[in-house]
Coordinates of C-alpha atoms and ligand atoms in Angstrom, one line a residue:
M253 CA 13.3 12.3 -50.2
G254 CA 14.3 14.6 -47.3
N255 CA 15.5 13.0 -44.1
E256 CA 15.5 9.3 -43.7
S257 CA 12.5 9.2 -41.4
S258 CA 10.2 11.0 -43.8
D259 CA 7.6 9.1 -45.8
F260 CA 5.8 9.8 -49.0
R261 CA 2.6 10.9 -47.4
Y262 CA 4.2 14.1 -46.2
N263 CA 6.6 15.0 -49.0
T264 CA 5.2 18.5 -49.6
G265 CA 7.9 20.0 -51.9
D266 CA 8.3 23.5 -53.2
T267 CA 5.7 23.6 -56.0
K268 CA 2.9 25.9 -56.9
V269 CA 0.4 23.3 -55.9
P270 CA 2.0 21.2 -53.1
W271 CA 0.8 18.0 -51.8
A272 CA -1.1 18.7 -48.6
A273 CA 1.2 18.2 -45.6
V274 CA -1.5 17.1 -43.2
G275 CA -5.2 16.6 -43.5
E276 CA -6.0 19.2 -40.9
N277 CA -3.7 21.1 -38.5
Y278 CA -4.3 22.6 -35.1
N279 CA -5.2 26.2 -34.6
A280 CA -4.6 28.7 -31.7
A281 CA -7.8 27.7 -29.9
D282 CA -6.8 24.0 -30.0
T283 CA -3.3 24.9 -28.8
F284 CA -4.8 26.6 -25.8
E285 CA -6.7 23.4 -25.0
F286 CA -3.4 21.5 -25.1
V287 CA -1.8 24.0 -22.6
K288 CA -4.9 23.7 -20.4
F289 CA -4.5 19.9 -20.5
L290 CA -0.8 19.9 -19.6
M291 CA -1.2 22.5 -16.9
Q292 CA -4.3 21.7 -14.9
G293 CA -5.6 23.6 -11.9
K294 CA -8.5 25.5 -10.4
G295 CA -9.3 28.6 -8.4
A296 CA -9.2 32.4 -9.1
K297 CA -5.5 32.7 -9.6
Y298 CA -5.4 29.8 -12.0
N299 CA -8.3 31.2 -14.0
A300 CA -6.7 34.6 -14.2
A301 CA -3.4 33.1 -15.5
L302 CA -5.4 31.0 -18.0
R303 CA -7.1 34.1 -19.4
D304 CA -3.7 35.7 -20.0
V305 CA -2.4 32.6 -21.7
K306 CA -5.5 32.4 -23.9
A307 CA -5.0 36.0 -25.1
A308 CA -1.3 35.4 -25.7
I309 CA -1.9 32.2 -27.7
A310 CA -4.6 34.0 -29.8
A311 CA -2.1 36.8 -30.5
L312 CA 0.6 34.3 -31.4
G313 CA -1.9 32.5 -33.7
K314 CA -2.3 35.6 -35.8
V315 CA 1.5 35.8 -36.6
S316 CA 2.5 32.1 -36.7
A317 CA 2.1 29.1 -39.0
P318 CA 1.5 25.5 -37.9
P319 CA 4.2 22.9 -38.1
G320 CA 4.5 21.3 -41.5
K321 CA 4.6 17.8 -40.2
L322 CA 3.1 16.1 -37.2
S323 CA 4.6 12.6 -37.7
M324 CA 8.1 11.3 -38.3
G325 CA 9.9 14.6 -39.0
D326 CA 12.9 16.6 -37.8
K327 CA 12.0 16.2 -34.1
V328 CA 12.1 12.4 -34.4
A329 CA 15.5 12.6 -36.1
E330 CA 16.6 15.1 -33.4
V331 CA 15.6 12.9 -30.4
E332 CA 17.2 9.8 -32.0
K333 CA 20.4 11.7 -32.3
A334 CA 20.2 12.8 -28.6
I335 CA 19.5 9.3 -27.5
D336 CA 22.6 8.0 -29.5
Q337 CA 24.7 10.6 -27.7
Y338 CA 23.2 9.9 -24.3
L339 CA 23.8 6.2 -24.7
G340 CA 27.2 6.6 -26.2
V341 CA 26.4 4.5 -29.3
E342 CA 27.2 5.2 -33.0
E343 CA 24.9 7.6 -34.7
G344 CA 21.9 5.9 -36.3
S345 CA 21.8 3.1 -33.7
S346 CA 18.6 4.3 -32.0
L347 CA 15.1 4.2 -33.4
F348 CA 12.2 5.9 -31.7
V349 CA 9.1 3.7 -32.0
S350 CA 5.5 3.6 -30.8
N351 CA 6.3 1.5 -27.7
C352 CA 8.8 -0.9 -26.2
T353 CA 6.6 -3.9 -27.2
A354 CA 7.1 -2.8 -30.9
A355 CA 10.8 -2.4 -30.2
L356 CA 11.1 -5.9 -28.8
E357 CA 9.3 -7.3 -31.9
L358 CA 12.1 -5.8 -34.1
G359 CA 14.7 -7.9 -32.3
Y360 CA 12.7 -11.1 -32.2
R361 CA 12.1 -10.8 -36.0
Y362 CA 15.8 -10.3 -36.6
A363 CA 16.5 -13.6 -34.8
G364 CA 13.8 -15.2 -36.9
V365 CA 11.8 -16.5 -33.9
G366 CA 9.1 -18.8 -35.2
P367 CA 6.9 -21.8 -34.2
G368 CA 8.8 -24.3 -32.2
D369 CA 11.8 -22.1 -31.6
E370 CA 13.0 -21.5 -28.0
V371 CA 13.3 -18.1 -26.3
I372 CA 15.1 -17.8 -23.0
V373 CA 13.5 -15.2 -20.7
P374 CA 13.5 -14.4 -17.0
T375 CA 10.6 -15.5 -14.9
N376 CA 9.8 -12.1 -13.6
T377 CA 8.9 -9.5 -16.1
F378 CA 5.9 -7.8 -17.8
I379 CA 4.0 -9.8 -20.4
A380 CA 5.3 -7.4 -23.1
T381 CA 8.7 -9.0 -23.0
V382 CA 7.3 -12.3 -24.3
A383 CA 4.2 -11.2 -26.3
Y384 CA 5.8 -11.6 -29.7
P385 CA 7.3 -15.1 -29.3
L386 CA 4.0 -16.3 -27.8
S387 CA 2.0 -14.8 -30.7
V388 CA 4.0 -16.9 -33.2
G389 CA 4.0 -20.1 -31.3
A390 CA 7.5 -20.1 -30.0
K391 CA 8.3 -21.8 -26.7
L392 CA 9.2 -19.7 -23.7
V393 CA 12.0 -21.2 -21.7
F394 CA 12.1 -19.6 -18.2
A395 CA 15.5 -18.9 -16.6
D396 CA 15.4 -18.8 -12.9
V397 CA 16.5 -15.6 -11.1
D398 CA 19.4 -14.6 -8.9
P399 CA 18.0 -14.6 -5.3
R400 CA 19.3 -11.2 -4.5
T401 CA 18.9 -9.1 -7.7
V402 CA 15.9 -11.0 -8.9
N403 CA 17.4 -10.8 -12.4
M404 CA 18.0 -13.7 -14.9
D405 CA 20.6 -16.1 -13.5
P406 CA 23.2 -16.7 -16.2
K407 CA 24.1 -20.1 -14.9
D408 CA 20.5 -21.2 -15.3
V409 CA 20.5 -19.7 -18.8
A410 CA 23.5 -21.9 -19.7
R411 CA 21.7 -25.0 -18.4
K412 CA 18.6 -24.2 -20.4
I413 CA 20.1 -23.5 -23.8
T414 CA 19.3 -26.1 -26.5
R415 CA 19.9 -26.3 -30.3
K416 CA 16.5 -24.6 -30.7
T417 CA 17.4 -21.5 -28.7
K418 CA 17.1 -18.4 -30.9
I419 CA 17.4 -15.5 -28.5
I420 CA 18.1 -14.7 -24.8
V421 CA 16.2 -11.7 -23.4
P422 CA 17.6 -10.4 -20.1
V423 CA 15.4 -7.9 -18.3
H424 CA 17.0 -5.3 -16.0
I425 CA 14.2 -5.6 -13.6
G426 CA 13.5 -2.4 -11.6
G427 CA 16.5 -0.9 -13.4
Y428 CA 19.1 -3.1 -11.7
P429 CA 21.6 -4.3 -14.3
C430 CA 21.8 -8.0 -15.2
D431 CA 25.1 -9.8 -15.1
M432 CA 25.6 -9.0 -18.8
D433 CA 29.2 -10.4 -19.1
A434 CA 28.1 -13.8 -18.1
I435 CA 25.0 -13.7 -20.3
M436 CA 27.0 -12.5 -23.4
K437 CA 29.6 -15.2 -22.8
V438 CA 27.1 -18.1 -22.9
A439 CA 25.3 -16.6 -25.9
K440 CA 28.4 -16.0 -27.9
K441 CA 29.5 -19.6 -27.6
R442 CA 26.4 -20.7 -29.4
D443 CA 25.9 -17.7 -31.7
I444 CA 22.6 -16.8 -30.0
V445 CA 21.1 -13.3 -30.2
V446 CA 20.9 -11.3 -27.0
M447 CA 18.2 -8.5 -26.6
E448 CA 18.1 -6.5 -23.5
D449 CA 14.7 -5.5 -22.2
A450 CA 15.8 -2.2 -20.7
A451 CA 12.3 -0.9 -20.2
H452 CA 13.3 0.0 -16.7
G453 CA 17.0 0.7 -17.4
F454 CA 17.3 3.9 -19.3
G455 CA 20.6 5.6 -18.1
G456 CA 21.7 2.6 -15.9
E457 CA 25.3 1.4 -16.4
Y458 CA 27.1 -1.9 -16.4
K459 CA 30.9 -1.8 -16.3
G460 CA 31.1 1.6 -18.0
R461 CA 28.5 0.9 -20.7
K462 CA 24.9 2.0 -20.7
L463 CA 22.2 -0.6 -20.3
G464 CA 20.6 -1.4 -23.6
T465 CA 23.8 -1.1 -25.5
I466 CA 25.6 -4.3 -24.5
G467 CA 23.5 -7.0 -26.2
H468 CA 22.9 -7.2 -29.9
F469 CA 19.8 -5.1 -29.3
G470 CA 18.4 -3.0 -26.4
C471 CA 14.7 -1.9 -26.0
F472 CA 13.5 0.9 -23.8
S473 CA 10.0 2.1 -22.9
T474 CA 9.0 5.7 -22.6
H475 CA 5.5 4.9 -21.4
E476 CA 4.4 7.4 -18.7
V477 CA 5.1 5.0 -15.8
K478 CA 8.8 4.6 -16.8
N479 CA 11.8 6.8 -15.9
C480 CA 11.2 9.2 -18.7
T481 CA 8.3 9.6 -21.1
S482 CA 7.3 10.7 -24.5
L483 CA 3.8 12.1 -23.6
G484 CA 2.5 8.8 -22.3
E485 CA 3.6 6.2 -24.9
G486 CA 6.8 5.4 -26.7
G487 CA 9.8 3.1 -27.0
I488 CA 13.3 3.0 -28.3
F489 CA 15.1 0.2 -30.2
V490 CA 18.9 0.3 -30.1
S491 CA 20.8 -1.8 -32.6
N492 CA 24.4 -2.9 -32.0
V493 CA 24.2 -4.8 -35.3
P494 CA 25.1 -2.2 -37.9
E495 CA 23.6 -4.0 -40.8
Y496 CA 20.2 -4.2 -39.1
R497 CA 19.9 -0.4 -38.5
A498 CA 18.5 0.6 -41.8
E499 CA 16.4 -2.6 -41.9
A500 CA 14.8 -1.9 -38.6
R501 CA 14.1 1.7 -39.7
R502 CA 12.3 0.4 -42.7
A503 CA 10.4 -2.2 -40.6
R504 CA 9.1 0.6 -38.4
F505 CA 6.9 1.7 -41.3
L506 CA 5.7 -1.5 -42.9
G507 CA 8.9 -2.2 -45.0
V508 CA 8.2 0.7 -47.3
D509 CA 11.4 1.3 -49.2
F510 CA 12.2 4.7 -50.7
S511 CA 15.7 3.6 -51.9
S512 CA 14.2 1.6 -54.7
K513 CA 11.3 2.2 -57.0
I514 CA 9.1 -0.2 -58.9
K515 CA 7.8 0.6 -62.4
N516 CA 5.7 3.7 -62.5
W517 CA 5.7 4.1 -58.7
L518 CA 7.3 6.1 -56.0
Y519 CA 8.7 3.4 -53.8
N520 CA 9.1 -0.3 -53.3
V521 CA 8.1 -2.5 -50.4
S522 CA 10.9 -4.9 -49.6
L523 CA 11.5 -7.7 -47.2
I524 CA 13.5 -6.9 -44.0
K525 CA 16.8 -8.7 -43.7
G526 CA 17.5 -10.4 -40.4
K527 CA 20.1 -12.7 -39.1
G528 CA 21.6 -15.1 -41.6
R529 CA 18.9 -16.1 -44.1
V530 CA 16.1 -14.6 -42.2
R531 CA 13.8 -12.4 -44.4
Y532 CA 10.4 -11.1 -43.3
Q533 CA 7.6 -8.7 -44.3
A534 CA 7.2 -6.0 -41.6
S535 CA 3.8 -6.3 -40.1
N536 CA 3.7 -3.2 -37.9
N537 CA 3.5 0.5 -38.2
A538 CA 5.4 1.8 -35.2
S539 CA 5.7 5.4 -36.3
V540 CA 5.7 8.2 -33.7
T541 CA 4.7 11.8 -33.7
E542 CA 6.8 15.0 -33.6
I543 CA 5.0 16.0 -30.4
Q544 CA 6.1 12.7 -28.7
A545 CA 9.6 13.3 -29.9
L546 CA 9.7 16.8 -28.5
G547 CA 8.3 15.6 -25.2
L548 CA 11.0 12.9 -25.0
L549 CA 13.8 15.4 -26.0
L550 CA 12.9 17.7 -23.1
Q551 CA 13.0 14.9 -20.6
I552 CA 16.3 13.5 -21.9
K553 CA 17.8 17.0 -21.5
R554 CA 17.1 16.9 -17.8
Y555 CA 17.5 13.1 -17.4
D556 CA 20.7 13.3 -15.3
R557 CA 18.7 15.3 -12.7
I558 CA 15.8 12.7 -12.8
L559 CA 18.3 9.9 -12.2
R560 CA 20.1 11.8 -9.4
E561 CA 16.8 12.3 -7.6
R562 CA 15.8 8.6 -7.9
T563 CA 19.3 7.7 -6.6
R564 CA 19.0 10.1 -3.7
L565 CA 15.7 8.8 -2.5
A566 CA 16.7 5.1 -2.9
T567 CA 19.9 5.7 -1.0
Y568 CA 18.1 7.3 1.8
V569 CA 15.5 4.5 2.1
T570 CA 18.2 1.8 1.9
K571 CA 20.2 3.5 4.6
R572 CA 17.2 3.6 7.0
L573 CA 16.0 0.0 6.1
S574 CA 19.4 -1.6 6.5
K575 CA 19.2 -1.0 10.2
I576 CA 16.3 -3.5 10.5
P577 CA 17.4 -7.1 10.9
G578 CA 15.7 -9.4 8.4
V579 CA 15.1 -6.6 5.9
M580 CA 17.2 -6.7 2.7
P581 CA 16.9 -3.3 1.1
Q582 CA 17.3 -2.3 -2.6
L583 CA 20.9 -2.8 -3.7
L584 CA 22.5 0.6 -4.5
G585 CA 25.2 -0.7 -6.9
D586 CA 28.8 0.5 -7.0
A587 CA 31.3 2.0 -9.4
K588 CA 30.7 -0.8 -12.0
V589 CA 26.9 -1.3 -11.6
K590 CA 24.7 1.7 -11.6
P591 CA 20.9 1.0 -11.3
T592 CA 18.2 3.5 -12.4
F593 CA 16.0 2.9 -9.3
H594 CA 12.9 2.6 -11.5
L595 CA 11.4 0.5 -8.6
Y596 CA 12.5 0.2 -5.0
Q597 CA 13.0 -3.6 -4.6
L598 CA 12.7 -5.0 -1.1
Q599 CA 13.2 -8.4 0.3
I600 CA 12.9 -9.9 3.7
D601 CA 14.2 -13.0 5.4
P602 CA 11.0 -14.8 6.5
K603 CA 12.9 -16.7 9.2
V604 CA 14.2 -13.6 10.9
C605 CA 11.0 -11.6 10.4
G606 CA 8.7 -14.4 11.6
G607 CA 6.5 -14.3 8.5
T608 CA 6.5 -14.0 4.7
V609 CA 6.4 -11.0 2.5
Q610 CA 2.7 -11.7 1.9
T611 CA 2.1 -10.8 5.5
L612 CA 4.3 -7.7 5.2
K613 CA 2.5 -6.6 2.0
A614 CA -0.9 -6.9 3.7
K615 CA 0.3 -4.9 6.7
L616 CA 1.8 -2.2 4.6
E617 CA -1.5 -1.9 2.6
E618 CA -3.4 -1.6 5.9
K619 CA -1.1 1.2 7.0
G620 CA -1.6 3.1 3.8
V621 CA 1.4 2.2 1.6
T622 CA 0.2 1.5 -1.9
N623 CA 0.8 -2.1 -2.9
I624 CA 1.3 -2.5 -6.7
P625 CA 2.8 -6.0 -7.2
H626 CA 3.1 -5.7 -11.0
F627 CA 5.9 -8.1 -11.5
G628 CA 5.8 -11.8 -10.7
P629 CA 6.4 -15.2 -12.3
I630 CA 4.8 -14.9 -15.7
Y631 CA 4.6 -18.6 -16.1
R632 CA 1.6 -18.4 -13.8
F633 CA -0.4 -16.7 -16.6
S634 CA -2.1 -19.4 -18.6
A635 CA -1.4 -17.4 -21.8
A636 CA 2.3 -17.3 -21.1
I637 CA 2.7 -21.0 -20.9
G638 CA 1.2 -22.0 -24.2
K639 CA -0.4 -25.3 -25.3
G640 CA 1.0 -28.5 -23.9
F641 CA 3.0 -26.9 -21.1
D642 CA 2.5 -27.4 -17.4
E643 CA 2.8 -24.6 -14.8
K644 CA 3.9 -27.0 -12.1
K645 CA 6.7 -28.5 -14.3
I646 CA 8.0 -25.0 -15.2
A647 CA 7.8 -23.9 -11.6
A648 CA 9.9 -26.9 -10.6
T649 CA 12.7 -25.7 -12.9
C650 CA 12.6 -22.2 -11.2
P651 CA 12.9 -23.0 -7.4
V652 CA 14.5 -19.6 -6.6
T653 CA 11.7 -17.7 -8.3
E654 CA 9.0 -19.7 -6.4
K655 CA 10.6 -18.9 -3.1
V656 CA 11.5 -15.3 -3.8
F657 CA 8.0 -14.3 -5.0
D658 CA 6.0 -16.2 -2.5
E659 CA 8.0 -15.4 0.6
R660 CA 10.6 -12.7 0.1
Y661 CA 10.2 -10.0 -2.5
T662 CA 8.1 -7.0 -3.2
H663 CA 8.7 -3.5 -4.7
L664 CA 7.7 -0.1 -3.5
P665 CA 7.2 3.3 -5.0
I666 CA 10.1 5.7 -4.8
Y667 CA 10.2 8.6 -7.3
G668 CA 8.2 11.8 -6.7
L669 CA 7.6 11.0 -3.0
T670 CA 8.1 13.7 -0.4
K671 CA 10.4 13.3 2.6
E672 CA 7.3 12.8 4.7
Q673 CA 5.9 10.1 2.4
V674 CA 9.3 8.2 2.3
D675 CA 9.6 8.4 6.1
F676 CA 6.0 7.2 6.5
M677 CA 6.8 4.2 4.2
V678 CA 10.0 3.3 6.1
D679 CA 8.3 3.7 9.5
A680 CA 5.4 1.5 8.2
I681 CA 7.9 -1.2 7.2
A682 CA 9.7 -1.0 10.5
A683 CA 6.4 -1.3 12.5
S684 CA 5.1 -4.1 10.3
V685 CA 8.3 -6.2 10.7
A686 CA 8.3 -5.5 14.5
E687 CA 4.7 -6.8 14.6
M688 CA 5.6 -9.9 12.7
K689 CA 8.6 -10.6 14.9
A690 CA 6.2 -10.3 17.9
G691 CA 3.9 -12.8 16.3
K692 CA 1.2 -10.3 15.7
Ligands
PLP267 C1 6.7 -1.5 -19.5 C2 7.5 -2.7 -19.9 C3 7.5 -3.1 -21.3 C4 6.7 -2.6 -22.4 O1 6.7 -1.3 -22.6 P1 5.6 -0.5 -23.5 O2 6.4 0.7 -23.9 O3 4.4 -0.2 -22.7 O4 5.3 -1.4 -24.6 C5 8.4 -4.2 -21.6 N1 9.1 -4.8 -20.6 C6 9.0 -4.4 -19.3 C7 9.9 -5.1 -18.3 C8 8.2 -3.4 -18.9 O5 8.1 -3.0 -17.6

């Protein structure tokens, strides 16, 4: 049946009358449109270069054949291998899927999360982290955050575990590693599954291990706003549970099972085996395209350079901001803890600065620094609380979160900024804090 990721719809074979590989492929003129989309511009020089490219692609079109497969082929297998190597995990651990939300679902389903079960999550994350448990009527239990890293506090996780806890989901927010040893320790005592939401953490390290490879499972996003992308959308599911690797692979495509056949048919559809007695029918098709795989492969090949640039910019901003009393800049990590600097996370001490971060945010926006506060306490969303739960009661169990988000914390852009833009941002922070201290 060809490679593991192939599916019956594309099994062309070497026959006189093969099964059509795809409905319709792309021709040279279409390919030119792709190039034009990926390399935009205007003006005489651009138009002249474009005409040369058009002629060259037309010439290539006369002597070339289109790819046999557009979905789930060799490129997908190749990028999965590259990810395994980059992360330092056993071959076959990584699965390239349609997005991180779909990757997270694979881990939740392994743990058998259902109605009434409890799921421990941090307060500050994107709704994608908790979408699956909410959709099946599980109860979200919010762990408070560490005041400095704004990551899940393992001590609060330990306090909030009950007999109903099925899974703990640490999120390496902004790419700063969670205290994984402490989280793994409390989970192990009770045989609870740990799934790292490493949407921001690709390439980050914790005590010599890459983020996303420490828990039972790790999930990455390759959406266009994350550290590396597969042409806009994508995700990676990493399984540290060897017996779930083939299961998750099958779950990616509806549980279709080529290893067994039913009577007079090509394949079977079998249930996915999760933890213990958990069995489920896969409900999603999280397949990806060869073009997405190629896009991701190219970015992973230069990923060390991408991380170095993020680290360089964050280090520079932290160095400058640490000179301002009352400003607590992004932590830079050390030999054991290596962040990915997906976001530049900033805090202030309201007492020293003479005002809260809400004032600082407004001042920065006035001065022209984009304010995108996209992570906050998700229990403030009515949808994230669920029926019968009370926002005030939940907030009362997360006092650090309440204080940090209302008074101390924000995050700033970092990657892709020029020296001028970075300096402008730091100067704007310095000026705003000075105004606040002067009571303005
Ligand atoms: C972006 C993000 C996700 C979801 O990623 P998609 O690939 O868009 O599904 C999950 N968790 C966090 C923390 C994120 O920021």
